[in-house]
PDB file of C-alpha atoms in Angstrom:
ATOM      1  CA  MET A  29      11.273  11.592 -18.908  1.00 38.00           C
ATOM      2  CA  ARG A  30       9.160  14.463 -18.371  1.00 36.00           C
ATOM      3  CA  ARG A  31       7.254  14.949 -15.071  1.00 40.00           C
ATOM      4  CA  ARG A  32       4.056  16.635 -14.858  1.00 41.00           C
ATOM      5  CA  ASN A  33       4.681  19.050 -12.391  1.00 44.00           C
ATOM      6  CA  ASN A  34       7.592  19.863 -10.106  1.00 42.00           C
ATOM      7  CA  GLN A  35       6.531  18.195  -6.978  1.00 48.00           C
ATOM      8  CA  ARG A  36       7.233  14.627  -8.316  1.00 47.00           C
ATOM      9  CA  PRO A  37      10.783  13.566  -8.066  1.00 42.00           C
ATOM     10  CA  VAL A  38       9.648   9.870  -7.799  1.00 49.00           C
ATOM     11  CA  ILE A  39       8.803   8.048 -10.849  1.00 48.00           C
ATOM     12  CA  GLY A  40       6.115   5.630 -11.773  1.00 54.00           C
ATOM     13  CA  PHE A  41       5.708   2.863 -14.068  1.00 48.00           C
ATOM     14  CA  SER A  42       3.988   4.988 -16.493  1.00 43.00           C
ATOM     15  CA  GLY A  43       4.537   7.278 -19.602  1.00 42.00           C
ATOM     16  CA  HIS A  44       7.698   6.441 -21.786  1.00 37.00           C
ATOM     17  CA  ALA A  45      10.282   5.599 -19.340  1.00 39.00           C
ATOM     18  CA  GLY A  46       7.644   4.266 -17.041  1.00 44.00           C
ATOM     19  CA  THR A  47       6.847   1.353 -19.916  1.00 40.00           C
ATOM     20  CA  ALA A  48      10.446   0.512 -20.003  1.00 41.00           C
ATOM     21  CA  ARG A  49      10.349  -0.175 -16.418  1.00 42.00           C
ATOM     22  CA  TRP A  50       7.091  -2.200 -16.509  1.00 39.00           C
ATOM     23  CA  LEU A  51       8.314  -4.110 -19.546  1.00 37.00           C
ATOM     24  CA  GLY A  52      11.350  -5.040 -17.853  1.00 43.00           C
ATOM     25  CA  LEU A  53       9.185  -5.795 -14.872  1.00 40.00           C
ATOM     26  CA  VAL A  54       7.031  -8.169 -16.761  1.00 37.00           C
ATOM     27  CA  ALA A  55      10.310  -9.759 -18.655  1.00 39.00           C
ATOM     28  CA  GLY A  56      11.901 -10.435 -14.790  1.00 41.00           C
ATOM     29  CA  LEU A  57       8.942 -12.214 -13.706  1.00 38.00           C
ATOM     30  CA  LEU A  58       8.543 -14.035 -16.667  1.00 36.00           C
ATOM     31  CA  VAL A  59      12.185 -15.385 -16.017  1.00 35.00           C
ATOM     32  CA  CYS A  60      11.189 -16.474 -12.632  1.00 40.00           C
ATOM     33  CA  ALA A  61       8.134 -18.449 -13.702  1.00 38.00           C
ATOM     34  CA  PHE A  62      10.270 -20.315 -16.164  1.00 35.00           C
ATOM     35  CA  GLY A  63      12.447 -20.725 -13.359  1.00 38.00           C
ATOM     36  CA  ALA A  64       9.977 -21.874 -10.976  1.00 38.00           C
ATOM     37  CA  ALA A  65       8.369 -24.128 -13.931  1.00 37.00           C
ATOM     38  CA  GLY A  66      12.051 -26.642 -13.775  1.00 37.00           C
ATOM     39  CA  LEU A  67      11.173 -27.032 -10.154  1.00 37.00           C
ATOM     40  CA  SER A  68      11.134 -31.227 -10.066  1.00 35.00           C
ATOM     41  CA  ALA A  69       7.768 -32.904  -9.058  1.00 37.00           C
ATOM     42  CA  GLY A  70       6.843 -32.419  -5.618  1.00 38.00           C
ATOM     43  CA  GLU A  71       8.626 -29.242  -5.105  1.00 36.00           C
ATOM     44  CA  THR A  72       6.622 -26.094  -4.742  1.00 47.00           C
ATOM     45  CA  MET A  73       7.748 -22.622  -3.630  1.00 51.00           C
ATOM     46  CA  THR A  74       7.043 -22.350  -0.082  1.00 78.00           C
ATOM     47  CA  ASP A  75       8.700 -18.711   0.576  1.00 94.00           C
ATOM     48  CA  PRO A  76       5.860 -16.072   0.101  1.00 96.00           C
ATOM     49  CA  MET A  77       8.456 -13.689  -0.091  1.00 95.00           C
ATOM     50  CA  ALA A  78      10.160 -14.952  -2.631  1.00 97.00           C
ATOM     51  CA  ALA A  79       6.931 -15.864  -4.707  1.00 97.00           C
ATOM     52  CA  LEU A  80       6.242 -12.067  -4.519  1.00 98.00           C
ATOM     53  CA  LYS A  81       9.420 -11.128  -5.456  1.00 97.00           C
ATOM     54  CA  ILE A  82      10.113  -8.972  -2.452  1.00 98.00           C
ATOM     55  CA  SER A  83      13.271  -7.898  -1.511  1.00 97.00           C
ATOM     56  CA  ARG A  84      14.786  -8.904   1.931  1.00 95.00           C
ATOM     57  CA  LEU A  85      16.322  -6.125   3.790  1.00 93.00           C
ATOM     58  CA  GLY A  86      18.490  -8.099   5.612  1.00 78.00           C
ATOM     59  CA  ALA A  87      18.600  -7.586   9.407  1.00 74.00           C
ATOM     60  CA  GLY A  88      16.360  -4.716   9.000  1.00 73.00           C
ATOM     61  CA  SER A  89      16.695  -1.180  10.011  1.00 91.00           C
ATOM     62  CA  ASP A  90      13.662   0.946  12.243  1.00 94.00           C
ATOM     63  CA  MET A  91      10.998   2.325  10.077  1.00 96.00           C
ATOM     64  CA  PRO A  92      11.481   5.960   9.407  1.00 97.00           C
ATOM     65  CA  ALA A  93      10.097   7.823  11.739  1.00 97.00           C
ATOM     66  CA  PHE A  94       6.882   9.807  10.775  1.00 98.00           C
ATOM     67  CA  SER A  95       3.494  11.450  11.553  1.00 98.00           C
ATOM     68  CA  LEU A  96       1.143  12.311   8.839  1.00 98.00           C
ATOM     69  CA  GLU A  97      -2.510  13.155   8.166  1.00 98.00           C
ATOM     70  CA  THR A  98      -5.397  10.682   6.453  1.00 97.00           C
ATOM     71  CA  LEU A  99      -8.039  11.987   3.861  1.00 94.00           C
ATOM     72  CA  ASP A 100     -10.325  12.067   7.307  1.00 92.00           C
ATOM     73  CA  GLY A 101      -8.082  14.275   9.070  1.00 95.00           C
ATOM     74  CA  ARG A 102      -6.684  11.643  11.545  1.00 96.00           C
ATOM     75  CA  ALA A 103      -3.028  11.562  12.536  1.00 97.00           C
ATOM     76  CA  VAL A 104      -0.904   8.324  11.915  1.00 98.00           C
ATOM     77  CA  ALA A 105       2.857   8.294  13.728  1.00 98.00           C
ATOM     78  CA  SER A 106       4.944   5.521  13.101  1.00 97.00           C
ATOM     79  CA  VAL A 107       5.617   5.297  16.948  1.00 96.00           C
ATOM     80  CA  ASP A 108       1.608   4.415  17.461  1.00 95.00           C
ATOM     81  CA  LEU A 109       2.314   1.180  15.046  1.00 97.00           C
ATOM     82  CA  LYS A 110       4.984  -0.622  17.114  1.00 92.00           C
ATOM     83  CA  GLY A 111       3.453  -4.105  17.941  1.00 95.00           C
ATOM     84  CA  LYS A 112       1.920  -4.536  14.860  1.00 97.00           C
ATOM     85  CA  VAL A 113       3.000  -5.621  11.162  1.00 98.00           C
ATOM     86  CA  VAL A 114       2.975  -2.860   8.906  1.00 98.00           C
ATOM     87  CA  LEU A 115       2.322  -3.039   5.099  1.00 99.00           C
ATOM     88  CA  LEU A 116       2.979   0.492   4.004  1.00 99.00           C
ATOM     89  CA  ASN A 117       2.518   1.342   0.227  1.00 99.00           C
ATOM     90  CA  PHE A 118       3.337   4.401  -1.707  1.00 99.00           C
ATOM     91  CA  TRP A 119       1.438   5.549  -4.692  1.00 98.00           C
ATOM     92  CA  ALA A 120      -0.053   8.361  -6.444  1.00 97.00           C
ATOM     93  CA  THR A 121      -3.380   9.045  -9.085  1.00 95.00           C
ATOM     94  CA  TRP A 122      -1.125   9.496 -11.780  1.00 95.00           C
ATOM     95  CA  CYS A 123       0.820   6.184 -11.762  1.00 97.00           C
ATOM     96  CA  GLY A 124      -1.813   3.646 -13.582  1.00 97.00           C
ATOM     97  CA  PRO A 125      -0.401   0.652 -11.982  1.00 98.00           C
ATOM     98  CA  CYS A 126      -0.603   1.598  -8.431  1.00 98.00           C
ATOM     99  CA  LYS A 127      -4.596   2.317  -8.922  1.00 97.00           C
ATOM    100  CA  ASP A 128      -4.510  -0.967 -10.385  1.00 98.00           C
ATOM    101  CA  GLU A 129      -3.269  -2.411  -7.617  1.00 98.00           C
ATOM    102  CA  MET A 130      -5.360  -0.470  -4.634  1.00 98.00           C
ATOM    103  CA  PRO A 131      -8.441  -3.079  -4.938  1.00 98.00           C
ATOM    104  CA  SER A 132      -5.665  -6.144  -3.756  1.00 99.00           C
ATOM    105  CA  LEU A 133      -4.461  -3.879  -0.998  1.00 99.00           C
ATOM    106  CA  GLU A 134      -7.920  -3.274   0.155  1.00 99.00           C
ATOM    107  CA  TRP A 135      -8.589  -6.825  -0.052  1.00 99.00           C
ATOM    108  CA  LEU A 136      -5.734  -7.685   1.845  1.00 99.00           C
ATOM    109  CA  ARG A 137      -6.722  -5.194   4.734  1.00 98.00           C
ATOM    110  CA  LYS A 138      -9.825  -7.043   5.367  1.00 98.00           C
ATOM    111  CA  GLN A 139      -7.739 -10.587   5.810  1.00 98.00           C
ATOM    112  CA  PHE A 140      -6.288  -9.363   9.250  1.00 98.00           C
ATOM    113  CA  ASP A 141      -7.601  -7.820  12.818  1.00 98.00           C
ATOM    114  CA  PRO A 142      -5.993  -3.816  12.358  1.00 97.00           C
ATOM    115  CA  ALA A 143      -4.848  -4.671  16.018  1.00 97.00           C
ATOM    116  CA  ASP A 144      -2.435  -6.942  14.820  1.00 97.00           C
ATOM    117  CA  VAL A 145      -1.815  -6.091  10.938  1.00 98.00           C
ATOM    118  CA  VAL A 146      -2.355  -2.472   9.452  1.00 98.00           C
ATOM    119  CA  VAL A 147      -2.377  -1.727   5.673  1.00 99.00           C
ATOM    120  CA  LEU A 148      -1.419   1.908   4.967  1.00 99.00           C
ATOM    121  CA  SER A 149      -1.000   3.884   2.085  1.00 98.00           C
ATOM    122  CA  VAL A 150       0.830   6.881   1.359  1.00 99.00           C
ATOM    123  CA  THR A 151       0.445   9.112  -1.330  1.00 98.00           C
ATOM    124  CA  THR A 152       2.246  12.333  -2.807  1.00 93.00           C
ATOM    125  CA  ASP A 153      -1.047  13.473  -4.283  1.00 95.00           C
ATOM    126  CA  HIS A 154      -2.330  17.152  -3.654  1.00 92.00           C
ATOM    127  CA  GLN A 155      -5.905  16.753  -4.780  1.00 91.00           C
ATOM    128  CA  ARG A 156      -7.540  15.432  -1.386  1.00 94.00           C
ATOM    129  CA  GLU A 157     -11.146  15.484  -3.405  1.00 95.00           C
ATOM    130  CA  GLY A 158      -9.787  13.644  -6.123  1.00 94.00           C
ATOM    131  CA  ILE A 159      -8.312  11.217  -3.649  1.00 96.00           C
ATOM    132  CA  ARG A 160     -11.646  11.016  -1.849  1.00 96.00           C
ATOM    133  CA  ALA A 161     -13.639  10.620  -5.263  1.00 96.00           C
ATOM    134  CA  PHE A 162     -11.097   7.961  -6.293  1.00 96.00           C
ATOM    135  CA  MET A 163     -11.464   6.190  -3.214  1.00 97.00           C
ATOM    136  CA  LYS A 164     -15.017   6.284  -3.402  1.00 96.00           C
ATOM    137  CA  HIS A 165     -15.693   5.064  -6.776  1.00 96.00           C
ATOM    138  CA  LEU A 166     -13.946   1.966  -6.409  1.00 95.00           C
ATOM    139  CA  GLY A 167     -15.482   1.402  -2.710  1.00 96.00           C
ATOM    140  CA  LEU A 168     -11.991   1.383  -0.721  1.00 98.00           C
ATOM    141  CA  ALA A 169     -11.686   2.109   2.813  1.00 97.00           C
ATOM    142  CA  LEU A 170      -7.828   1.661   2.815  1.00 96.00           C
ATOM    143  CA  PRO A 171      -6.526   4.409   5.090  1.00 97.00           C
ATOM    144  CA  VAL A 172      -4.573   7.166   2.725  1.00 98.00           C
ATOM    145  CA  LEU A 173      -2.070   9.401   4.190  1.00 98.00           C
ATOM    146  CA  PHE A 174      -0.863  12.150   2.606  1.00 98.00           C
ATOM    147  CA  ASP A 175       2.861  13.342   2.326  1.00 98.00           C
ATOM    148  CA  GLU A 176       2.404  16.018  -0.282  1.00 95.00           C
ATOM    149  CA  ASP A 177       5.970  17.561   0.576  1.00 96.00           C
ATOM    150  CA  GLN A 178       7.416  13.733  -0.086  1.00 97.00           C
ATOM    151  CA  GLU A 179       9.434  14.222   3.107  1.00 98.00           C
ATOM    152  CA  VAL A 180       8.366  10.841   4.362  1.00 98.00           C
ATOM    153  CA  SER A 181       8.902   9.331   0.553  1.00 98.00           C
ATOM    154  CA  GLY A 182      12.099  10.761   1.032  1.00 98.00           C
ATOM    155  CA  SER A 183      13.231   9.089   4.564  1.00 98.00           C
ATOM    156  CA  PHE A 184      12.141   5.850   2.676  1.00 98.00           C
ATOM    157  CA  MET A 185      14.331   6.345  -0.303  1.00 97.00           C
ATOM    158  CA  VAL A 186      11.589   5.978  -2.541  1.00 98.00           C
ATOM    159  CA  ARG A 187      12.426   6.140  -6.024  1.00 95.00           C
ATOM    160  CA  GLY A 188       9.607   4.781  -8.037  1.00 97.00           C
ATOM    161  CA  LEU A 189       5.917   4.006  -7.425  1.00 98.00           C
ATOM    162  CA  PRO A 190       4.464   1.879  -6.408  1.00 99.00           C
ATOM    163  CA  THR A 191       6.904   0.912  -3.486  1.00 99.00           C
ATOM    164  CA  THR A 192       5.870  -1.118  -0.657  1.00 99.00           C
ATOM    165  CA  PHE A 193       7.283  -1.558   2.371  1.00 99.00           C
ATOM    166  CA  LEU A 194       6.817  -4.499   5.355  1.00 98.00           C
ATOM    167  CA  VAL A 195       7.099  -3.728   9.002  1.00 97.00           C
ATOM    168  CA  GLY A 196       7.789  -6.319  11.632  1.00 96.00           C
ATOM    169  CA  LYS A 197       6.161  -6.003  14.787  1.00 95.00           C
ATOM    170  CA  ASP A 198       9.527  -4.954  16.380  1.00 94.00           C
ATOM    171  CA  GLY A 199       9.345  -1.653  14.118  1.00 95.00           C
ATOM    172  CA  ARG A 200      11.808  -2.640  11.809  1.00 95.00           C
ATOM    173  CA  LEU A 201      11.765  -2.922   7.903  1.00 96.00           C
ATOM    174  CA  VAL A 202      12.013  -6.331   6.807  1.00 96.00           C
ATOM    175  CA  GLY A 203      11.114  -6.180   3.026  1.00 97.00           C
ATOM    176  CA  ARG A 204      10.543  -4.001  -0.064  1.00 98.00           C
ATOM    177  CA  ALA A 205       8.684  -4.158  -3.282  1.00 98.00           C
ATOM    178  CA  VAL A 206       9.018  -1.889  -6.206  1.00 98.00           C
ATOM    179  CA  GLY A 207       6.646  -2.173  -8.654  1.00 98.00           C
ATOM    180  CA  PRO A 208       2.710  -3.726  -8.148  1.00 98.00           C
ATOM    181  CA  ARG A 209       1.929  -6.929  -6.539  1.00 98.00           C
ATOM    182  CA  ALA A 210      -0.881  -9.750  -6.350  1.00 98.00           C
ATOM    183  CA  TRP A 211      -1.433  -8.448  -2.624  1.00 99.00           C
ATOM    184  CA  ASP A 212      -4.934 -10.421  -3.150  1.00 98.00           C
ATOM    185  CA  SER A 213      -3.003 -13.661  -3.436  1.00 98.00           C
ATOM    186  CA  PRO A 214      -2.934 -16.624  -0.816  1.00 98.00           C
ATOM    187  CA  GLU A 215       1.136 -15.820  -0.928  1.00 98.00           C
ATOM    188  CA  ALA A 216       0.513 -12.138   0.474  1.00 99.00           C
ATOM    189  CA  VAL A 217      -1.997 -13.450   3.474  1.00 98.00           C
ATOM    190  CA  ALA A 218       0.698 -16.335   4.613  1.00 98.00           C
ATOM    191  CA  LEU A 219       3.241 -13.429   4.495  1.00 98.00           C
ATOM    192  CA  LEU A 220       1.686 -10.989   6.555  1.00 98.00           C
ATOM    193  CA  GLN A 221       0.414 -13.939   8.678  1.00 97.00           C
ATOM    194  CA  GLY A 222       4.250 -15.170   9.131  1.00 96.00           C
ATOM    195  CA  LEU A 223       5.289 -11.980  10.314  1.00 96.00           C
ATOM    196  CA  LYS A 224       2.507 -12.069  12.591  1.00 96.00           C
ATOM    197  CA  GLU A 225       3.414 -14.998  13.999  1.00 94.00           C
ATOM    198  CA  ALA A 226       6.802 -14.380  13.743  1.00 85.00           C
ATOM    199  CA  ALA A 227       7.045 -11.545  16.022  1.00 49.00           C
ATOM    200  CA  ARG A 228       5.100 -12.829  19.162  1.00 58.00           C
TER     201      ARG A 228
END
């Protein structure tokens, strides 16, 4: 797969290889959908993490430490997020599915008090003005953190975009989603609400 520049070792669901990955993801979702259709009457899928196809990270490990600058020049450090549920979404403007996913993340962010649940996006883009224009065009206020050297992406072992991590209030990783998800869904709200309640 040809990269657009030498600054992007991570891959997205775009281009020929990305299309194949995307089709694979769709096929997987269809299989799961048909499987869910086989539930007997009265049975429902009550686990939002399973419904959103988010991989559990077992007992979890500590969220990798980081400190990144936002679009408006503020510093956001992982140490300052302790005590909050965190959704951390890695993306880039050259990744089509990433951009399509952003409005749903914005919607999800608005469902919670930022004192309890934080939704953050981390981009590997270098063009800050381009990001600013993109966010303004879609009316997004979602915090954007810049990881131009991809050091933080590397510490999280991000291999494809978008990739999203869920972090409990104790600062430990609890889930990972590779590829876009319906973050503007009841399941997504239930998932973050559950993490918020469980961490009390």
